[in-house]
Coordinates of C-alpha atoms in Angstrom, one line a residue:
T442 CA -93.9 101.1 -101.4
P443 CA -94.4 103.8 -104.6
L444 CA -96.7 105.8 -102.2
F445 CA -93.8 107.3 -100.3
Q446 CA -91.1 107.2 -103.2
G447 CA -89.7 110.7 -103.9
W448 CA -90.8 112.0 -100.5
R449 CA -88.1 114.1 -98.7
R450 CA -86.6 112.4 -95.7
E451 CA -87.9 115.4 -93.4
V452 CA -91.5 115.2 -94.4
L453 CA -91.7 111.3 -93.6
T454 CA -90.1 112.0 -90.4
F455 CA -93.1 114.6 -89.6
M456 CA -95.6 112.1 -91.0
I457 CA -94.3 108.9 -89.1
A458 CA -94.5 110.9 -85.7
M459 CA -97.8 111.2 -85.8
L460 CA -98.2 107.3 -86.1
S461 CA -98.2 104.6 -83.6
E462 CA -97.2 100.8 -83.9
T463 CA -99.4 98.0 -83.2
N464 CA -98.7 94.5 -82.3
Y465 CA -100.7 91.6 -83.4
A466 CA -100.7 87.8 -81.6
P467 CA -100.1 85.1 -84.0
G468 CA -103.2 84.4 -86.0
A469 CA -105.1 87.8 -85.2
L470 CA -107.1 89.3 -87.9
L471 CA -105.7 92.5 -89.4
V472 CA -108.2 93.3 -92.2
E473 CA -111.0 91.2 -93.6
I474 CA -111.8 90.6 -97.0
G475 CA -114.6 92.2 -98.8
R476 CA -114.7 94.9 -95.9
P477 CA -114.2 98.5 -96.3
G478 CA -110.9 100.2 -95.6
D479 CA -108.4 103.2 -96.0
S480 CA -105.1 102.3 -94.5
L481 CA -101.9 100.9 -95.7
F482 CA -99.9 98.6 -93.3
A483 CA -95.9 98.4 -93.1
V484 CA -94.9 95.4 -91.6
L485 CA -92.2 96.1 -88.9
H486 CA -91.5 92.8 -87.3
G487 CA -92.7 89.3 -87.9
S488 CA -94.8 88.5 -90.8
V489 CA -98.5 88.8 -92.2
E490 CA -100.4 85.9 -94.2
L491 CA -102.7 87.2 -96.8
Q492 CA -106.0 84.8 -97.3
D493 CA -108.5 84.0 -99.3
R494 CA -112.7 83.7 -98.7
E495 CA -112.1 80.0 -97.6
G496 CA -109.0 81.0 -95.1
A497 CA -106.1 79.3 -97.9
T498 CA -103.2 81.0 -97.5
L499 CA -102.3 83.5 -100.9
G500 CA -99.1 84.4 -99.5
T501 CA -96.6 85.6 -97.1
L502 CA -95.1 89.0 -96.5
L503 CA -92.1 89.8 -94.3
A504 CA -90.8 92.7 -92.4
G505 CA -90.2 95.6 -94.8
S506 CA -93.5 94.8 -97.0
T507 CA -96.5 96.7 -97.2
F508 CA -100.1 96.2 -98.1
G509 CA -103.5 98.2 -98.6
E510 CA -101.7 100.6 -100.5
I511 CA -104.7 101.4 -103.2
A512 CA -106.9 101.8 -99.9
A513 CA -104.5 104.6 -98.8
L514 CA -105.0 106.2 -102.1
G515 CA -108.9 106.1 -102.0
L516 CA -109.0 104.2 -105.1
L517 CA -110.7 100.8 -103.7
E518 CA -112.8 100.9 -100.8
S519 CA -113.2 97.4 -100.1
R520 CA -110.5 94.6 -99.2
A521 CA -109.4 92.0 -101.7
A522 CA -107.8 89.7 -99.1
S523 CA -107.6 89.3 -95.5
A524 CA -104.4 89.7 -93.3
R525 CA -103.9 87.4 -90.1
A526 CA -100.4 88.0 -88.1
G527 CA -98.2 85.2 -88.8
P528 CA -97.5 81.9 -86.7
G529 CA -94.5 82.9 -85.2
A530 CA -94.6 83.3 -81.0
A531 CA -94.4 87.0 -81.4
G532 CA -96.8 87.5 -83.8
C533 CA -96.3 90.6 -86.0
C534 CA -95.9 94.6 -85.3
V535 CA -97.0 96.7 -88.0
L536 CA -97.4 100.7 -88.9
R537 CA -100.8 101.9 -90.0
V538 CA -100.9 104.8 -92.3
S539 CA -104.5 105.9 -93.1
A540 CA -105.4 108.7 -96.0
E541 CA -106.4 110.9 -93.2
D542 CA -103.0 110.9 -91.6
I543 CA -101.2 111.5 -95.1
Q544 CA -103.8 114.8 -95.9
Q545 CA -103.3 115.9 -92.2
A546 CA -99.2 115.9 -92.8
F547 CA -99.8 117.7 -96.1
L548 CA -101.9 120.4 -94.1
D549 CA -99.2 120.8 -91.0
M550 CA -96.1 120.9 -93.4
E551 CA -98.1 123.5 -95.8
E552 CA -95.8 124.7 -98.5
A553 CA -93.1 122.5 -97.5
A554 CA -94.7 119.5 -98.4
D555 CA -95.5 120.8 -101.9
H556 CA -93.7 118.6 -104.0
E557 CA -94.7 115.1 -101.7
H558 CA -98.3 116.8 -102.2
E559 CA -97.8 116.5 -106.1
V560 CA -96.0 113.4 -105.9
Y561 CA -99.2 111.7 -104.3
W562 CA -101.7 112.9 -106.8
N563 CA -99.5 112.2 -109.7
L564 CA -99.5 108.4 -108.3
I565 CA -103.4 108.6 -108.1
A566 CA -103.5 109.9 -111.7
S567 CA -101.3 107.2 -113.3
R568 CA -103.1 104.4 -111.3
K569 CA -106.5 105.8 -112.7
E570 CA -104.7 105.9 -116.5
Q571 CA -103.6 102.4 -115.8
L572 CA -107.2 101.6 -114.8
E573 CA -108.8 102.5 -118.2
Q574 CA -105.8 101.0 -120.1
G575 CA -106.3 97.7 -118.5
V576 CA -102.3 97.4 -117.9
P577 CA -100.4 95.3 -117.6
L578 CA -103.0 92.2 -118.3
A579 CA -103.7 94.0 -121.6
C580 CA -100.0 94.0 -122.4
M581 CA -100.3 90.5 -122.8
D582 CA -102.0 88.0 -125.5
L583 CA -104.5 86.5 -123.1
V584 CA -107.3 84.6 -124.8
G585 CA -110.7 85.5 -123.7
L586 CA -109.5 88.7 -121.6
R587 CA -111.7 91.5 -121.5
I588 CA -110.6 95.1 -120.2
T589 CA -114.0 95.8 -118.6
D590 CA -113.6 92.7 -116.2
P591 CA -113.1 94.0 -112.6
C592 CA -110.2 91.8 -112.0
V593 CA -108.4 93.6 -114.9
G594 CA -108.9 96.8 -113.2
I595 CA -108.1 95.9 -109.8
L596 CA -104.9 94.4 -110.8
A597 CA -104.3 97.3 -112.9
L598 CA -104.5 99.5 -109.8
H599 CA -102.0 97.4 -107.8
A600 CA -99.3 97.3 -110.5
E601 CA -96.4 99.8 -110.4
R602 CA -95.4 101.9 -113.4
I603 CA -91.7 102.1 -113.9
E604 CA -90.4 104.1 -116.5
F605 CA -86.7 104.1 -118.4
V606 CA -84.7 106.4 -120.5
S607 CA -82.0 105.4 -122.7
G608 CA -79.0 103.3 -121.2
D609 CA -80.8 102.8 -118.0
L610 CA -80.0 99.7 -115.8
W611 CA -82.5 97.7 -113.9
S612 CA -82.1 95.0 -111.5
P613 CA -85.1 92.7 -110.8
L614 CA -86.4 91.6 -107.2
A615 CA -85.8 88.5 -105.6
D616 CA -88.4 85.9 -104.6
C617 CA -87.4 85.6 -100.9
G618 CA -87.8 89.3 -100.8
P619 CA -90.1 90.7 -98.2
S620 CA -93.1 91.2 -100.7
G621 CA -92.4 87.9 -102.1
A622 CA -92.4 86.6 -105.9
H623 CA -92.8 89.5 -108.5
V624 CA -93.8 89.7 -112.5
S625 CA -93.1 92.5 -114.7
V626 CA -94.6 93.1 -118.3
I627 CA -92.9 95.4 -120.8
D628 CA -95.8 97.7 -122.2
S629 CA -93.4 99.8 -124.6
G630 CA -89.8 100.4 -125.8
Q631 CA -87.2 97.5 -126.0
L632 CA -85.1 96.3 -123.1
T633 CA -81.9 94.2 -123.8
L634 CA -80.9 91.1 -120.9
E635 CA -77.3 91.2 -119.7
F636 CA -75.5 88.5 -118.0
G637 CA -72.3 88.6 -116.1
Q638 CA -70.2 91.5 -114.8
D639 CA -68.7 92.5 -118.5
G640 CA -72.8 92.6 -119.4
R641 CA -72.8 90.2 -122.1
E642 CA -76.5 90.6 -123.9
V643 CA -78.4 87.4 -123.9
M644 CA -81.5 88.8 -125.8
P645 CA -83.7 91.6 -126.5
M646 CA -86.9 91.8 -124.9
G647 CA -89.8 94.0 -126.3
A648 CA -93.5 94.8 -125.6
G649 CA -95.7 92.0 -124.2
S650 CA -92.4 90.1 -123.0
I651 CA -93.1 88.6 -119.4
L652 CA -90.4 89.1 -117.0
L653 CA -90.1 86.5 -114.0
E654 CA -88.1 88.5 -111.5
G655 CA -86.9 85.8 -109.1
L656 CA -85.9 83.8 -112.1
L657 CA -83.7 86.7 -113.7
C658 CA -82.4 87.4 -110.2
D659 CA -81.2 83.9 -109.6
F660 CA -79.0 84.0 -112.8
K661 CA -78.0 87.8 -111.6
A662 CA -79.2 89.1 -115.2
R663 CA -80.2 92.9 -115.6
L664 CA -82.2 94.6 -118.1
R665 CA -80.8 97.5 -119.7
C666 CA -83.1 100.3 -121.8
L667 CA -82.0 100.4 -125.6
T668 CA -84.8 102.8 -126.9
S669 CA -85.2 106.1 -126.1
S670 CA -87.9 105.4 -123.5
A671 CA -89.5 102.3 -122.2
V672 CA -92.5 101.2 -120.0
L673 CA -92.7 98.2 -117.9
F674 CA -95.7 97.3 -115.1
R675 CA -94.8 95.1 -112.2
F676 CA -97.1 93.4 -109.7
R677 CA -96.9 91.1 -106.8
R678 CA -97.9 87.2 -107.3
V679 CA -99.7 87.5 -104.2
D680 CA -101.6 90.4 -105.7
M681 CA -103.0 88.5 -108.8
L682 CA -103.7 85.4 -106.7
A683 CA -105.8 87.8 -104.6
V684 CA -107.7 89.2 -107.3
V685 CA -108.3 85.8 -109.0
S686 CA -109.5 84.2 -105.7
S687 CA -112.1 86.8 -105.0
I688 CA -113.8 87.3 -108.3
P689 CA -115.0 84.2 -110.1
T690 CA -115.0 85.6 -113.8
S691 CA -111.3 85.6 -113.8
Q692 CA -110.8 81.8 -114.1
H693 CA -111.3 82.0 -117.8
W694 CA -108.4 83.9 -118.5
Y695 CA -105.8 83.0 -115.6
Y696 CA -105.2 79.4 -117.1
A697 CA -103.6 81.3 -120.3
Y698 CA -101.8 83.6 -118.2
R699 CA -100.4 80.5 -116.6
L700 CA -99.6 78.9 -120.0
L701 CA -97.7 82.2 -121.0
E702 CA -96.0 82.5 -117.8
R703 CA -94.6 78.7 -118.0
R704 CA -93.5 79.4 -121.6
A705 CA -91.9 82.7 -120.6
R706 CA -90.0 80.5 -117.7
E707 CA -88.8 78.1 -120.2
H708 CA -87.3 80.4 -122.6
L709 CA -85.5 82.4 -120.1
T710 CA -84.2 79.0 -118.3
S711 CA -82.8 78.2 -122.0
R712 CA -81.1 81.6 -122.9
M713 CA -79.8 82.2 -119.6
G714 CA -78.4 78.2 -119.3
S715 CA -76.8 79.3 -122.8
A716 CA -75.1 82.2 -122.0
I717 CA -73.8 80.8 -118.5
G718 CA -72.0 78.1 -120.7
A719 CA -70.6 80.7 -123.1
G720 CA -69.4 82.4 -120.0
R721 CA -67.5 79.4 -119.0
V722 CA -66.3 78.3 -122.3
S723 CA -64.6 82.3 -122.4
A724 CA -63.5 81.9 -119.2
W725 CA -59.8 81.8 -118.2
H726 CA -57.8 78.5 -118.1
R727 CA -54.6 77.5 -117.4
G728 CA -53.9 75.6 -120.6
D729 CA -55.4 78.9 -123.1
V730 CA -51.7 79.6 -123.5
E731 CA -50.9 76.2 -125.2
I732 CA -54.6 75.7 -126.8
R733 CA -54.1 79.2 -128.9
A734 CA -50.6 78.4 -129.8
W735 CA -51.9 74.8 -130.9
S736 CA -54.7 76.5 -133.1
R737 CA -52.2 79.1 -134.7
R738 CA -50.1 76.1 -135.9
R739 CA -53.2 74.4 -137.2
Q740 CA -54.3 77.5 -139.2
N741 CA -50.8 77.8 -140.7
S742 CA -50.7 74.1 -141.6
L743 CA -54.0 74.3 -143.2
Q744 CA -52.9 77.3 -145.2
K745 CA -49.9 75.6 -146.4
A746 CA -51.7 72.5 -147.4
S747 CA -54.4 74.9 -149.4
A748 CA -51.6 76.8 -151.1
I749 CA -49.3 73.5 -151.8
R750 CA -53.1 72.1 -153.7
R751 CA -53.6 75.2 -155.2
E752 CA -50.1 74.9 -156.9
K753 CA -50.3 71.7 -157.8
S754 CA -53.8 72.4 -159.7
E755 CA -52.4 75.1 -161.6
I756 CA -49.1 73.0 -162.5
G757 CA -51.4 70.3 -163.6
A758 CA -53.6 72.8 -165.7
S759 CA -50.5 74.2 -167.5
L760 CA -48.9 70.4 -168.3
G761 CA -52.4 68.5 -168.8
P762 CA -53.3 65.5 -166.8
T763 CA -50.5 63.2 -166.3
S764 CA -50.1 60.1 -164.4
F765 CA -46.9 58.4 -165.4
P766 CA -43.3 59.7 -166.9
F767 CA -43.7 58.7 -170.4
E768 CA -47.4 60.2 -170.7
E769 CA -46.7 63.8 -171.1
S770 CA -44.7 62.5 -174.6
L771 CA -47.4 59.9 -175.4
L772 CA -50.0 62.9 -175.4
D773 CA -47.9 64.3 -178.2
C774 CA -48.2 61.1 -180.1
P775 CA -51.0 61.3 -182.7
G776 CA -51.8 57.7 -182.9
A777 CA -50.9 56.2 -179.3
Q778 CA -52.9 53.2 -178.4
S779 CA -54.3 52.4 -175.0
T780 CA -54.9 48.8 -175.6
W781 CA -52.6 45.8 -176.8
P782 CA -53.4 44.5 -179.6
P783 CA -55.7 46.8 -181.2
P784 CA -59.0 46.1 -180.8
G785 CA -60.5 43.7 -183.5
G786 CA -57.1 42.3 -184.0
W787 CA -54.3 42.9 -186.4
R788 CA -55.6 44.6 -189.7
R789 CA -53.8 46.1 -192.9
P790 CA -52.6 49.4 -192.5
A791 CA -52.9 52.2 -195.1
S792 CA -49.3 52.8 -194.9
A793 CA -45.8 51.8 -192.9
S794 CA -46.3 54.7 -190.6
Q795 CA -49.8 53.0 -189.6
F796 CA -48.2 49.7 -189.5
L797 CA -45.4 51.1 -186.9
V798 CA -47.9 52.9 -184.7
A799 CA -50.2 49.6 -184.4
A800 CA -47.1 47.7 -184.1
L801 CA -45.2 49.6 -181.6
G802 CA -48.2 50.9 -179.5
P803 CA -47.6 53.8 -177.5
W804 CA -43.7 53.6 -177.6
A805 CA -43.7 54.3 -181.4
C806 CA -43.7 58.2 -181.0
A807 CA -42.2 58.6 -177.3
S808 CA -39.9 61.1 -177.1
P809 CA -37.5 59.9 -174.4
P810 CA -35.0 59.1 -175.2
G811 CA -34.8 60.2 -179.0
F812 CA -38.1 58.2 -180.2
G813 CA -39.2 61.7 -182.1
V814 CA -37.0 60.5 -184.6
L815 CA -39.0 57.2 -185.2
S816 CA -42.2 59.6 -185.7
R817 CA -40.4 61.6 -188.6
A818 CA -39.5 58.4 -189.8
C819 CA -42.9 57.2 -189.9
S820 CA -43.9 60.5 -191.6
A821 CA -41.2 60.4 -194.0
S822 CA -42.1 56.7 -195.0
A823 CA -45.8 58.1 -195.4
S824 CA -44.8 60.7 -197.7
R825 CA -42.6 58.4 -200.1
S826 CA -45.1 55.8 -200.1
G827 CA -47.4 58.4 -201.2
S828 CA -50.0 57.3 -198.9
K829 CA -52.2 59.8 -197.0
G830 CA -50.5 58.8 -193.6
L831 CA -52.0 59.2 -190.2
D832 CA -55.8 60.3 -189.8
C833 CA -55.5 63.0 -187.0
R834 CA -57.9 65.4 -186.4
P835 CA -58.9 67.5 -183.0
R836 CA -60.9 65.9 -180.4
S837 CA -61.0 66.6 -176.7
G838 CA -59.5 64.2 -174.1
S839 CA -61.2 61.9 -171.8
A840 CA -62.0 63.0 -168.2
A841 CA -59.1 61.5 -166.6
G842 CA -56.7 62.7 -169.4
L843 CA -55.8 58.8 -170.2
P844 CA -57.6 57.0 -173.4
R845 CA -60.5 54.4 -172.6
A846 CA -60.4 51.0 -173.7
G847 CA -61.1 50.8 -177.4
S848 CA -60.7 54.5 -177.8
K849 CA -59.0 56.0 -181.1
G850 CA -56.2 57.7 -179.1
S851 CA -54.9 58.9 -176.0
C852 CA -54.0 62.7 -177.1
P853 CA -56.2 65.4 -175.8
E854 CA -55.8 67.4 -179.1
R855 CA -55.3 64.7 -181.8
T856 CA -56.1 61.1 -182.2
M857 CA -55.5 58.3 -185.2
Q858 CA -58.3 56.5 -186.4
R859 CA -57.6 53.2 -187.1
P860 CA -57.0 51.5 -190.6
R861 CA -59.9 50.9 -192.6
S862 CA -59.1 48.3 -194.5
S863 CA -59.9 44.9 -193.2
A864 CA -57.0 42.8 -195.1
V865 CA -54.4 40.9 -192.9
L866 CA -51.0 42.5 -193.0
S867 CA -48.6 40.4 -195.3
P868 CA -45.0 39.8 -194.5
S869 CA -43.5 41.6 -197.4
E870 CA -45.1 44.8 -196.6
G871 CA -44.2 44.5 -193.0
M872 CA -40.7 43.7 -193.7
A873 CA -40.6 47.3 -196.2
S874 CA -42.4 49.6 -193.4
C875 CA -39.6 48.0 -190.9
G876 CA -37.0 50.0 -193.3
A877 CA -38.1 53.1 -191.1
L878 CA -36.1 52.0 -188.5
Q879 CA -32.9 51.8 -190.3
G880 CA -32.6 55.9 -190.2
M881 CA -32.6 55.7 -186.5
R882 CA -29.5 55.4 -184.7
P883 CA -28.8 51.8 -183.1
E884 CA -29.5 52.8 -179.5
V885 CA -32.8 54.3 -180.2
A886 CA -33.5 51.5 -182.3
R887 CA -32.7 49.1 -179.6
H888 CA -34.9 51.0 -177.0
A889 CA -37.9 50.9 -179.0
R890 CA -37.6 47.0 -179.7
S891 CA -36.9 46.3 -175.8
H892 CA -40.0 48.6 -175.1
K893 CA -41.9 46.5 -177.6
A894 CA -40.7 43.5 -176.7
S895 CA -41.6 43.8 -173.1
S896 CA -45.4 45.1 -173.6
R897 CA -46.2 42.9 -176.2
P898 CA -48.8 40.3 -174.9
A899 CA -49.2 36.6 -175.4
S900 CA -51.7 37.6 -178.2
A901 CA -48.8 38.5 -180.4
S902 CA -48.0 34.9 -181.1
G903 CA -51.0 34.5 -183.1
L904 CA -49.9 37.3 -185.2
A905 CA -46.9 35.2 -186.0
A906 CA -48.9 32.4 -187.0
R907 CA -51.1 34.1 -189.0
T908 CA -48.2 35.7 -190.9
R909 CA -46.5 32.5 -191.6
G910 CA -49.9 31.1 -192.9
E911 CA -49.9 33.9 -195.5
G912 CA -46.2 34.2 -196.4
G913 CA -44.6 30.9 -195.6
G914 CA -41.3 30.3 -194.0
A915 CA -39.2 32.8 -195.6
E916 CA -41.4 35.6 -193.9
A917 CA -41.1 34.1 -190.6
S918 CA -37.4 33.6 -190.7
S919 CA -37.3 37.3 -191.8
E920 CA -39.4 38.4 -188.5
G921 CA -37.0 36.3 -186.2
S922 CA -34.1 38.0 -187.9
G923 CA -34.8 41.4 -186.2
G924 CA -38.1 42.3 -187.6
V925 CA -40.2 44.6 -185.4
G926 CA -41.6 41.8 -183.3
A927 CA -37.9 40.5 -182.4
P928 CA -36.4 41.7 -179.1

């Protein structure tokens, strides 16, 4: 009991020598509710049941517990609950300490009990201060609670004040203890809930937090003070039930308190369950070495893959978008076509170079092997013929780096406009424009013709028919004897 906390052993021994034990049969009445009293009872053996006015049991006190403390302090004249000996065969054995016995011990020991006398009066002053403030109920957000209610004051007199300084560690009490379940409420300061032998922090708890000590004790949790000072109030559940049962006006706030207590229980259970799961995950396992090694290998693989992707993106940015071996050279071509034959059919080009580009498609200006000569030949032919040549102008490439169907070119920097003339190409002009191939080496020309023949679709037959229709058999024979369309 807080009444004798801080007392020296010799003072306690002197006072106990003045007292005597009292045995009660099972079911015998020790004190009656509503009757005046000034004594504290300490249960030495057996059990004591606390009952309300109707005789319903509010709780059971075991050996090592006390009741009637505020009566011994002279703060409450009447009893808040009845006390009967437990149903055991031996009943109970109690030690009765009255306020008169305490005062007599102070007088007999005189100056030797000055410290205990000071502790005694400080406890009385502290309980009176709690009565004025209405704590611990005033610390909680209870709907309909008034500090002036008698139940608030009576519970304030029963509550125990516990003070902390920075770093203090506090362990809650179990519900199976001699005095039963305890509830604590933080009044000021901040405490953190710790779990496990390593003191793993679960969550901080501030003013107004409800601590169900039995639940925390089941989880083996503790509280540590984080601020320079902190204060909490502890009361027994049986004392609250005695106050609620003896004062009818307490019913309007008691249900709000039960709701807060249920929410606190759910919240603490959830957080402590998470802490237990985290502790199990971090616990040692025989496969930890292999798991860590696999984790390191996986991290290294991910880093290598990221480096490879980054290197590929840098190479792609420097070379431009490519998808097949000849595309890089095709992008340099000012008039490469992505479709065959060109959209809209064969049209009369403005120059021989445009005819070659339209006829050979993307291979007309391909560089490997030696196809750049054909491009220079096209340019030379265009200059000799006095034509303006290819109409090239800057433009941005497509999103994928390849020309779209029907687009004007595939080069991301330059593209060719199609001939504006709508006249059909004549065989004589075609034969003349094929002279540009004569300046090339034989193997280059064969390579160009083989590429042209392998990629020329069936629609080229329509070209041959249309050219024969205009120029006659001579032109057709010239086309078959080594023209552009001949393989």
